[in-house]
Tab-separated table of C-alpha atoms in Angstrom:
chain	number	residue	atom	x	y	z
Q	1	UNK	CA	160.660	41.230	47.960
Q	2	UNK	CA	160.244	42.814	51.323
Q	3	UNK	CA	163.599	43.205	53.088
Q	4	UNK	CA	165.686	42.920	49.629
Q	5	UNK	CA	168.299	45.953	49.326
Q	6	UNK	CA	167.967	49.186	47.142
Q	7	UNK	CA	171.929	50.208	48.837
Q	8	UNK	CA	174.466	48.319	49.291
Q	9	UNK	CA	174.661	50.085	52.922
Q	10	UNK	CA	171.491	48.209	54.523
Q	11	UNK	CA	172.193	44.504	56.272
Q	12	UNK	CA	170.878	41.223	54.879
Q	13	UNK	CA	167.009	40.784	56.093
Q	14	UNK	CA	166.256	39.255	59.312
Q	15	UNK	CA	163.451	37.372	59.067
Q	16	UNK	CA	163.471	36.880	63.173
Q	17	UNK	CA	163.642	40.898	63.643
Q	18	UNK	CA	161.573	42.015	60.684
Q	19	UNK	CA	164.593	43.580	58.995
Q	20	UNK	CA	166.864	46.403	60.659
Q	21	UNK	CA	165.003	49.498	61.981
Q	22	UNK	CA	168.105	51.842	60.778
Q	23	UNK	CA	167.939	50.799	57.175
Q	24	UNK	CA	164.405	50.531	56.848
Q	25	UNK	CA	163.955	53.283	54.276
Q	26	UNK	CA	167.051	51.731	52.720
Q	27	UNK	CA	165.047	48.408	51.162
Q	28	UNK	CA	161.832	47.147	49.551
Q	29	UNK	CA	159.240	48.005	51.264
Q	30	UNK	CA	156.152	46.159	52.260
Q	31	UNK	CA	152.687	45.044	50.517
Q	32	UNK	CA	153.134	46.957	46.811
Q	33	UNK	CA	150.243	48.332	44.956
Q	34	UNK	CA	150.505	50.876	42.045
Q	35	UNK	CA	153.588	50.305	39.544
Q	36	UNK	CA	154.957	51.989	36.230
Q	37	UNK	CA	158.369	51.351	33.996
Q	38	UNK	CA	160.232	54.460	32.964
Q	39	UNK	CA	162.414	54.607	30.201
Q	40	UNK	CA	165.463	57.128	30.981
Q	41	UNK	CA	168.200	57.357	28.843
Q	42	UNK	CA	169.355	53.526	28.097
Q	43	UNK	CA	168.077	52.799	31.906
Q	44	UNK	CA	164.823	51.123	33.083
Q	45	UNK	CA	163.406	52.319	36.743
Q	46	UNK	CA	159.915	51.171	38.149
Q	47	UNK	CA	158.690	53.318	40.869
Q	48	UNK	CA	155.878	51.279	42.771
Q	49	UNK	CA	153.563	51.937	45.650
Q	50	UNK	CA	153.933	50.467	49.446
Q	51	UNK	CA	150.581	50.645	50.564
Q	52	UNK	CA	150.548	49.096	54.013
Q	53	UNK	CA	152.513	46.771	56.761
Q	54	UNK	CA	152.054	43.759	58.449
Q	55	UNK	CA	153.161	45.023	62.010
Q	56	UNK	CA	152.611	41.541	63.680
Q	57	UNK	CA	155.057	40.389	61.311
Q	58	UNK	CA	157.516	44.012	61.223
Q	59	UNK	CA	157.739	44.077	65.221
Q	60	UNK	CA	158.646	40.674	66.074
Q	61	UNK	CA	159.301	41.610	69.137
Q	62	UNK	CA	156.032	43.283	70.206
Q	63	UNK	CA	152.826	42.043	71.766
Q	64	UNK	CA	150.648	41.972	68.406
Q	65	UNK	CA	152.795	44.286	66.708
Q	66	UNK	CA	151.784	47.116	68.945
Q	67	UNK	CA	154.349	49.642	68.957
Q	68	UNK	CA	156.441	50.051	72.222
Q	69	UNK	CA	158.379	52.832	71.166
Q	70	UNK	CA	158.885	55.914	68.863
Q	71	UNK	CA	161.851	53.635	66.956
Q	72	UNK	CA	159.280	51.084	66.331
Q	73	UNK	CA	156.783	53.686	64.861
Q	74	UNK	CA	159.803	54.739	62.620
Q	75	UNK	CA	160.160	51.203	61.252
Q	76	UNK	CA	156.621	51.163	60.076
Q	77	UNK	CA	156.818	54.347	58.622
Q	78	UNK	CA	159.925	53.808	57.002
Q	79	UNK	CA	158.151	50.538	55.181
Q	80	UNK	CA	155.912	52.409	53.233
Q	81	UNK	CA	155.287	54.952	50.522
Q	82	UNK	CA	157.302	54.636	47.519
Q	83	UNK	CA	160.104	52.466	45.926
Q	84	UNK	CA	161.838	54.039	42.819
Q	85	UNK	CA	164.652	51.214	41.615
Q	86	UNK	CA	166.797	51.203	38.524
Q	87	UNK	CA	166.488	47.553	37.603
Q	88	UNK	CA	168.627	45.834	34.607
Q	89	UNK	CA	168.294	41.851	32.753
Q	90	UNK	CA	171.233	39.937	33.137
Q	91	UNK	CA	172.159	35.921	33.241
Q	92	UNK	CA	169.978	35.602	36.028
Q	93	UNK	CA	166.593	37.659	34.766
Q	94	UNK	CA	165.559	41.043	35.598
Q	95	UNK	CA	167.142	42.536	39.160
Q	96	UNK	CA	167.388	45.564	41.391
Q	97	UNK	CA	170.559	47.503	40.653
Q	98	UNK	CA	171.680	48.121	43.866
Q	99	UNK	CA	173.366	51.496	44.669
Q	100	UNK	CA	171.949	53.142	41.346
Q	101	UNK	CA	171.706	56.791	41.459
Q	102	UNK	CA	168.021	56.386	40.799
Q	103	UNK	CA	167.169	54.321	43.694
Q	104	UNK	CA	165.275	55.945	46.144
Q	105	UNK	CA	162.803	55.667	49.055
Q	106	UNK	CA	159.951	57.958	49.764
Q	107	UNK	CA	158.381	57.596	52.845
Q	108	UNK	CA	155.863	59.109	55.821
Q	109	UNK	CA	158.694	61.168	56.677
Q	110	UNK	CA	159.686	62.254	53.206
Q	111	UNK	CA	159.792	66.549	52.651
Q	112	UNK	CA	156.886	67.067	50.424
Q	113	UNK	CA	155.460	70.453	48.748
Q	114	UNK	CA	151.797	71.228	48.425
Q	115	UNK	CA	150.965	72.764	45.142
Q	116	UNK	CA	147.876	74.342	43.406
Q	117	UNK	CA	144.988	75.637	45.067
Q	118	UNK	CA	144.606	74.851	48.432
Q	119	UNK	CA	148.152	75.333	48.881
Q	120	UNK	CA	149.044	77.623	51.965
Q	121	UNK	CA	145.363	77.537	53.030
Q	122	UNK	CA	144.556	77.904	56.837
Q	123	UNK	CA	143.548	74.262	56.995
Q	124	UNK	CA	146.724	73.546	55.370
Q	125	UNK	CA	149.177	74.879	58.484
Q	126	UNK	CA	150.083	73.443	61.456
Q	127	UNK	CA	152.665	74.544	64.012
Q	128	UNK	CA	155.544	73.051	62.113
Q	129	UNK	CA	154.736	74.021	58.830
Q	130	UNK	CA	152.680	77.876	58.981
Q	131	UNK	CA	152.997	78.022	55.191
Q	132	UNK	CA	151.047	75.313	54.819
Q	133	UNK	CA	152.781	74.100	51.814
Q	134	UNK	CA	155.282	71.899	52.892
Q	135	UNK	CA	154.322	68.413	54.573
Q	136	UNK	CA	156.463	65.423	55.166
Q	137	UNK	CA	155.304	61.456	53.850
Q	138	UNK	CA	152.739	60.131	51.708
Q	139	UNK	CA	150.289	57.516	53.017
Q	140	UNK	CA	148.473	54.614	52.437
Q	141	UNK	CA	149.550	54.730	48.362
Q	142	UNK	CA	147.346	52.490	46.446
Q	143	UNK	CA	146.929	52.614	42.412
Q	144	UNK	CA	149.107	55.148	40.686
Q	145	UNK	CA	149.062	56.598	37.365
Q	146	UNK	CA	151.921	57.767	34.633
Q	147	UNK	CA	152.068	61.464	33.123
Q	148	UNK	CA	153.359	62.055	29.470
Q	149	UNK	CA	155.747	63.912	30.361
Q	150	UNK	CA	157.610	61.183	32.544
Q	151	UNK	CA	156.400	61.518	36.069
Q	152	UNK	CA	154.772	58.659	38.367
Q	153	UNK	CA	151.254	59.459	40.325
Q	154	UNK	CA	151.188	57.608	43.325
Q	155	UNK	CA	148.095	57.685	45.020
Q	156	UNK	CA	146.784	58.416	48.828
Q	157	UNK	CA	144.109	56.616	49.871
Q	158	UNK	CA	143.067	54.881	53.218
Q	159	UNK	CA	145.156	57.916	54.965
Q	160	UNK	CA	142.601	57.850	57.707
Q	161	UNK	CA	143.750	55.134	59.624
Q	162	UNK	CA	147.411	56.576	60.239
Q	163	UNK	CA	145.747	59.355	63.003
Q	164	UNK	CA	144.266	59.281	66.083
Q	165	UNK	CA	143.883	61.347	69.350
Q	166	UNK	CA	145.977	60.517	73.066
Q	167	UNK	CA	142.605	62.491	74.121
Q	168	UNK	CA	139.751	60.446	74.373
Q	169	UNK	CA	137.681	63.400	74.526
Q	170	UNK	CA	138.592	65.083	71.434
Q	171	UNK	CA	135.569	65.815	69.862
Q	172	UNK	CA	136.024	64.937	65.790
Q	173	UNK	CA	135.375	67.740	63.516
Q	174	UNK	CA	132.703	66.736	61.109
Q	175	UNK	CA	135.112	66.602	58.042
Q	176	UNK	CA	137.082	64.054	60.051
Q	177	UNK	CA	134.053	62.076	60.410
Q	178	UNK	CA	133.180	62.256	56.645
Q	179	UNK	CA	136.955	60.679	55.979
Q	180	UNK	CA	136.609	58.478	58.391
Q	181	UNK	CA	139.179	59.923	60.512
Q	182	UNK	CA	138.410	58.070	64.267
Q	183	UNK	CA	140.503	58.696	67.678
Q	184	UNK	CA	142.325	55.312	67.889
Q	185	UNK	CA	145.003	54.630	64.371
Q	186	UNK	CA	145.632	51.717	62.584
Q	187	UNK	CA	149.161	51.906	63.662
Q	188	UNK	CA	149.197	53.691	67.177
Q	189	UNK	CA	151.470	56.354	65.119
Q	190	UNK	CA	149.824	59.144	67.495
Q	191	UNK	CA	151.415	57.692	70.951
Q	192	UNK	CA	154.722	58.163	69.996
Q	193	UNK	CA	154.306	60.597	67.285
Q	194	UNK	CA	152.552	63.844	67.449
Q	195	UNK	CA	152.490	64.628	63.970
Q	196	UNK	CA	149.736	62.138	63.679
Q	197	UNK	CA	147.887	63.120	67.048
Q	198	UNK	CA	144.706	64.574	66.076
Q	199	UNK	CA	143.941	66.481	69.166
Q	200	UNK	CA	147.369	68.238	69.635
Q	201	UNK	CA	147.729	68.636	65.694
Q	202	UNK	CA	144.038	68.762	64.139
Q	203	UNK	CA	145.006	70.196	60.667
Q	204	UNK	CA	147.731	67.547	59.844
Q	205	UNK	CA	145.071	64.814	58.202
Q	206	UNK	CA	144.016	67.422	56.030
Q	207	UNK	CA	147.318	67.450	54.678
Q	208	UNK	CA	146.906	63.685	53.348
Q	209	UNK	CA	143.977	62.400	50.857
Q	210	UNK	CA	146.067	63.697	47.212
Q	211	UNK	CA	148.058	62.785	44.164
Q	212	UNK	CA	151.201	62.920	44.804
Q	213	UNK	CA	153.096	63.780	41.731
Q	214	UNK	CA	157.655	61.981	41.649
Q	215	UNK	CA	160.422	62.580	39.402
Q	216	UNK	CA	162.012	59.381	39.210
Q	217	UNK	CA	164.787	60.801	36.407
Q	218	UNK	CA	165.616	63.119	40.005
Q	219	UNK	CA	166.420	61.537	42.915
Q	220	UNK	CA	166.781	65.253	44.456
Q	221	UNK	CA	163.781	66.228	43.501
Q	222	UNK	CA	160.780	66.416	45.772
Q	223	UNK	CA	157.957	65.177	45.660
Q	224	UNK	CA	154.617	67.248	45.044
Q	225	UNK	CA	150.941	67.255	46.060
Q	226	UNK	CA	148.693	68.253	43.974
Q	227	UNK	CA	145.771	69.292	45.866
Q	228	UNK	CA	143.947	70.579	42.753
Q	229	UNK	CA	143.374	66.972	41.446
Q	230	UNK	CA	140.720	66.844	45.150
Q	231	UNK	CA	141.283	65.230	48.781
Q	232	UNK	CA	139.791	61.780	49.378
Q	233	UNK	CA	140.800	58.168	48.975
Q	234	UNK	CA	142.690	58.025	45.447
Q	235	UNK	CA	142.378	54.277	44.062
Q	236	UNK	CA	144.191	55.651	40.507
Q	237	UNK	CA	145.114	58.687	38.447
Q	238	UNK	CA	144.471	57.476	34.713
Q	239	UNK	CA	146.026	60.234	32.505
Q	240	UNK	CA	144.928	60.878	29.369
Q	241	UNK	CA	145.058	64.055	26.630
Q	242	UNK	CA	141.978	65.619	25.562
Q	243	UNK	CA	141.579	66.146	21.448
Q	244	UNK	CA	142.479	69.599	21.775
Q	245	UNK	CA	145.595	68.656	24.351
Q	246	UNK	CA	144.672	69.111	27.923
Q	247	UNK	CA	145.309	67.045	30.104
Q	248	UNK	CA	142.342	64.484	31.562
Q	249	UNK	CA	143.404	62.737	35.305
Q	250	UNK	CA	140.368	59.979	35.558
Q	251	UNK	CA	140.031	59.236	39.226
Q	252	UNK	CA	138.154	57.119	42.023
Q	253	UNK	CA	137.379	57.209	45.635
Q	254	UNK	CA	138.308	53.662	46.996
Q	255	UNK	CA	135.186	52.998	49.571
Q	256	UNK	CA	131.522	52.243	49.291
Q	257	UNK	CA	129.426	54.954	48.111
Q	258	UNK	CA	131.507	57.749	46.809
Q	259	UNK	CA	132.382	58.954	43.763
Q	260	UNK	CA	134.358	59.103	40.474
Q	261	UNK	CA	136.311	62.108	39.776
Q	262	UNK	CA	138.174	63.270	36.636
Q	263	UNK	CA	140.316	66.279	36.492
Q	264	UNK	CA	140.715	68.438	33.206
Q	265	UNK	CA	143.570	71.367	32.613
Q	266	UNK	CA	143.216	74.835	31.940
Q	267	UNK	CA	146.646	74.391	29.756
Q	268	UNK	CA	147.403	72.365	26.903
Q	269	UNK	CA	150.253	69.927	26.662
Q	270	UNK	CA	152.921	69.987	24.240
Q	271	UNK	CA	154.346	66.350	23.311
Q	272	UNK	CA	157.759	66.186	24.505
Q	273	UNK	CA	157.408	69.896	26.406
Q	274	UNK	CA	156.926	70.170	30.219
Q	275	UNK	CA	153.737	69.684	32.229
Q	276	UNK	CA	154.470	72.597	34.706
Q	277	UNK	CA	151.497	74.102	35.800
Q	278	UNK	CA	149.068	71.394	34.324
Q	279	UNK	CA	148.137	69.801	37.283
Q	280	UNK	CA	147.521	72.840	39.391
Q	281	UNK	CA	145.681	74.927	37.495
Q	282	UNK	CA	142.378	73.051	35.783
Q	283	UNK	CA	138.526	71.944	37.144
Q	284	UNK	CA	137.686	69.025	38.768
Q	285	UNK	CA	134.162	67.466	38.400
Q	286	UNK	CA	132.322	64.420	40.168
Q	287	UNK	CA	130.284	61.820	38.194
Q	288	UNK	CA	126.721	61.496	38.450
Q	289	UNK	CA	124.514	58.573	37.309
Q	290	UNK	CA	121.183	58.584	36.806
Q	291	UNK	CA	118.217	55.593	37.133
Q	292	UNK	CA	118.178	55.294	33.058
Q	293	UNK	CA	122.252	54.425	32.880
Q	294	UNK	CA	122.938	58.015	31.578
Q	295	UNK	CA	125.784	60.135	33.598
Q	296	UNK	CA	126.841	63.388	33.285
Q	297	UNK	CA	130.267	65.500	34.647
Q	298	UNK	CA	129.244	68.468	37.361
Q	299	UNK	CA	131.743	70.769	38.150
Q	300	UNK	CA	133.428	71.175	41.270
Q	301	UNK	CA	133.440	74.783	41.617
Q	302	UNK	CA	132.509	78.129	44.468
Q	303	UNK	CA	129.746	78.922	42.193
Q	304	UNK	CA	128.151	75.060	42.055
Q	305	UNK	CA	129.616	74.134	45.836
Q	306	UNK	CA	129.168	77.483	47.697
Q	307	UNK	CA	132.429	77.035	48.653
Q	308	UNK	CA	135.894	78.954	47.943
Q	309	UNK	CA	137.811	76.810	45.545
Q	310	UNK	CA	140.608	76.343	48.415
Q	311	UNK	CA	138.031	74.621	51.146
Q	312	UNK	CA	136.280	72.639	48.042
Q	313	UNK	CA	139.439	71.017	47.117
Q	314	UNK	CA	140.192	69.644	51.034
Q	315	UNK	CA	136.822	68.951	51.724
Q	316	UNK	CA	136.503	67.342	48.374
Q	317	UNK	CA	134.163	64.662	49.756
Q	318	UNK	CA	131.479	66.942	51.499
Q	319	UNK	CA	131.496	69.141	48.460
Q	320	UNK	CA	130.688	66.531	45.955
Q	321	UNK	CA	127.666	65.257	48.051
């Protein structure tokens, strides 16, 4: 539950502070979503989604859990994302190994890398990262999906609410409007933090909406997203192989009206081989229906969209309308 340790280094929960702000990427995090089991070796580790927080209930100590203070933004941050936790049966059931070297916490402050197309595109960079292929957390991570070759998919959606503008004359770009991208947050993250102020850092949204692919056999490893599988609000990532091996990511957008995405790779996959590559380099189509319950797959490409393959991919959304 909320509050219960991953390390043996984080206090017993508080329920009259909301748990300590220090440790707060060092415990479970808050409202799960999304959840596999991996086998490794003779271990067992689930890795499972933290999709949102409660802040009334977080910040105690606040005036409708509004919060006062950069620390405070921290502790909300640090709640969500991602829980990977060895976890073994003993006398008393199934339980959290605490200290295993599999344990780990991914959060909105977690180093990420951007992979595949749009990677390193201009509405990729921002003033702390001018490659545009490195960004830090993963947001709002609903449904998630399992690769064969061993990795979890956790998914982004409702990343919109985590920005806003201190300028109340911003005006919104019209992609921000199509995500639903507004100048007041969910979480006030932009008063105290101005990675997530829209009007002093306009790109950085645009650098949430993806599959994020984790290791959990790696603790070190980091955590990629893989912008080729589209940008918008990612309920799941069903993975499946195709007859002739390639690999098939079945997606959907998680609000009214939009659409239902699947993914298929260039490459083939190998049972037991690596899936380098196989989620960066492939076409992604949208689903339409039609009045007599038929459907077919359109491609998602510069020659059907009329846009490069980078701006498609981040402006997923616009392009599939």
């Amino acid at each position: 539950k909320w509050g219960d340790k991953l390390f043996s280094d984080a206090p017993d929960f508080d329920h009259a502070t909301g748990g300590d702000a220090a440790t707060a990427d060092r415990v479970f995090g808050e409202n799960t979503d999304g959840m596999e089991l991996f086998v490794i070796g003779d271990r067992q580790v689930i890795a499972v989604n933290h999709e949102y927080v409660n802040p009334k209930i977080n910040l105690p100590h606040t005036e409708d859990g509004k919060p006062q203070n950069a620390g405070d933004v921290k502790k909300l941050q640090n709640l969500q994302g991602v829980a990977v936790m060895e976890v073994e049966e003993g006398d008393n059931g199934w339980q959290v190994v605490v200290d295993s070297p599999f344990n780990r916490r991914i959060t909105h402050n977690t180093p990420m890398r951007l992979s595949g197309p749009a990677a390193g595109h201009e509405l990729l960079k921002t003033a702390a990262d001018p490659s545009g292929a490195a960004s830090l957390g993963t947001f709002n991570n609903c449904g998630a999906g399992k690769t064969p070759w061993g990795t979890y998919l956790t998914c982004e959606e409702n990343f919109n609410g985590y920005f806003g503008s201190t300028d109340e004359g911003f005006a919104l770009p019209d992609d921000f409007k199509r995500y639903g991208i507004a100048l007041e947050s969910r979480y006030d993250y932009e008063k105290f933090d101005e990675r997530f102020d829209i009007s002093k850092n306009v790109n950085e949204p645009r650098r949430a909406g993806y599959i994020v692919e984790i290791d959990p056999s790696d603790p070190a490893s980091t955590p990629v997203k893989r912008t080729a599988l589209g940008r918008f609000k990612h309920e799941n990532a069903e993975v499946v192989l195709s007859r002739d091996g390639r690999v098939v990511v079945y997606m959907g957008d998680d609000e009214r009206g939009e659409f239902l995405y699947k993914y298929v790779s260039n490459g083939t996959y190998t049972p037991g081989g690596s899936g380098d590559g196989l989620l960066d380099d492939g076409t992604l189509y949208v689903a339409r229906f039609n009045d007599d319950q038929s459907g077919e797959w359109l491609p998602l490409t510069p020659e059907t969209t009329g846009m490069e393959l980078a701006e498609m991919l981040v402006f997923t959304r616009m392009a599939a309308s």
